[in-house]
CSV table of C-alpha atoms in Angstrom, one decimal:
chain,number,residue,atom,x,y,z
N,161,UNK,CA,94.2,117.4,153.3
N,162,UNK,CA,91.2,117.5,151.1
N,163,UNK,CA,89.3,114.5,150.3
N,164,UNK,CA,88.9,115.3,147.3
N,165,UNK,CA,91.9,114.8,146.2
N,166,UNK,CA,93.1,111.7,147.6
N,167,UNK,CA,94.1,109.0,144.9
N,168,UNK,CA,94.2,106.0,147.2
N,169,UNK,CA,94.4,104.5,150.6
N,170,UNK,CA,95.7,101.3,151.9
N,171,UNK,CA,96.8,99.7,154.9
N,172,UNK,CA,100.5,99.2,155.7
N,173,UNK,CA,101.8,98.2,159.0
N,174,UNK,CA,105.5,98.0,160.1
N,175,UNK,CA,107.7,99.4,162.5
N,176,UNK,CA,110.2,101.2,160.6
N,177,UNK,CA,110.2,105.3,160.2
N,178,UNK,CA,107.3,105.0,163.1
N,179,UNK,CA,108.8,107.7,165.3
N,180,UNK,CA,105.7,107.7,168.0
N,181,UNK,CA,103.0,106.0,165.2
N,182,UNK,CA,101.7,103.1,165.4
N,183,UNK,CA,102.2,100.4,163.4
N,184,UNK,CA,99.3,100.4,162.1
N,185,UNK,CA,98.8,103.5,159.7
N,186,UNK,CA,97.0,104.3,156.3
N,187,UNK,CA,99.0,105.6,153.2
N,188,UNK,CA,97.1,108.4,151.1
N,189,UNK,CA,98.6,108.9,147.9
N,190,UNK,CA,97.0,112.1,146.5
N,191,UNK,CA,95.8,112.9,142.8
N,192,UNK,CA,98.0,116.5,142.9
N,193,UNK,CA,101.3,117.1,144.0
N,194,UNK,CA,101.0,120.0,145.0
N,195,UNK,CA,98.9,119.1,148.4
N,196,UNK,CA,102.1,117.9,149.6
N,197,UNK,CA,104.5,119.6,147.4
N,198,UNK,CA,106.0,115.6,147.0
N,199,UNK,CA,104.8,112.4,144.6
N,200,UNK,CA,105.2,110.5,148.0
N,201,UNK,CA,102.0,109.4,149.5
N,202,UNK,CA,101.8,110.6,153.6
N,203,UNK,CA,101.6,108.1,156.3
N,204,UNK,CA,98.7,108.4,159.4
N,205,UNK,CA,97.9,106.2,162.4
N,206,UNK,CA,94.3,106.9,162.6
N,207,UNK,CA,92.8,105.1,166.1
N,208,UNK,CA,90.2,103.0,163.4
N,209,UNK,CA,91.9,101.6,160.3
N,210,UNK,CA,89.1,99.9,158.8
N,211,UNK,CA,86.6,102.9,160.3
N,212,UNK,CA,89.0,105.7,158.7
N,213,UNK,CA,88.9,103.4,155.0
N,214,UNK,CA,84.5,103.1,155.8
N,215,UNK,CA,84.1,107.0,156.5
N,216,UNK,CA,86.2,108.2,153.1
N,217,UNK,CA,84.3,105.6,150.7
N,218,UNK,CA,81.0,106.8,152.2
N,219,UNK,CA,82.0,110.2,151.6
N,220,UNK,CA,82.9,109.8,147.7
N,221,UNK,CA,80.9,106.9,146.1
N,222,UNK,CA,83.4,107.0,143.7
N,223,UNK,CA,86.1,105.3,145.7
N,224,UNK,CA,86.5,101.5,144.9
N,225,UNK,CA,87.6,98.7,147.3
N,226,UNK,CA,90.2,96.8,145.7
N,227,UNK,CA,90.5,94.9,148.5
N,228,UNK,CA,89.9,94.9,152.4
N,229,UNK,CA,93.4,96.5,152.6
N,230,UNK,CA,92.9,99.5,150.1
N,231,UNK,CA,90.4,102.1,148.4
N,232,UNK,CA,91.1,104.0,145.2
N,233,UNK,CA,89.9,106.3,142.7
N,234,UNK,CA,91.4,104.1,140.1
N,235,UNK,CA,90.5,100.2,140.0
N,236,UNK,CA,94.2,98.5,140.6
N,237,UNK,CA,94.3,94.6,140.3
């Protein structure tokens, strides 16, 4: 997945569709269909939530936090 094109990231939880995830996962919506050939954003259970969210705004100062639950190339209120 490049990080360069990743649109937004925010925390969801749950425990439907988890098949083996954890509940606690990260949706990254992306800025180009074709990195997933789909509009839907991709689900991941990485083992640091907030960590994962730290490491991609320190790699592209552009990112903004909306709020402690989501980062995004776009400001959303």
């Amino acid at each position: 997945m490049p990080i360069s094109k990743i649109k937004d990231v925010k925390k969801t939880s749950g425990y439907l569709a988890t098949a083996g995830m954890s509940h606690l996962r990260v949706s990254i919506s992306f800025t180009d269909r074709s990195v997933l050939k789909s509009f839907a954003p991709i689900e991941i259970s990485p083992k640091d939530r907030d960590g994962f969210m730290t490491q991609l705004k320190s790699i592209n100062p552009n990112y903004y936090w909306c709020d402690k639950n989501r980062v995004s190339l776009e400001i959303i209120k």
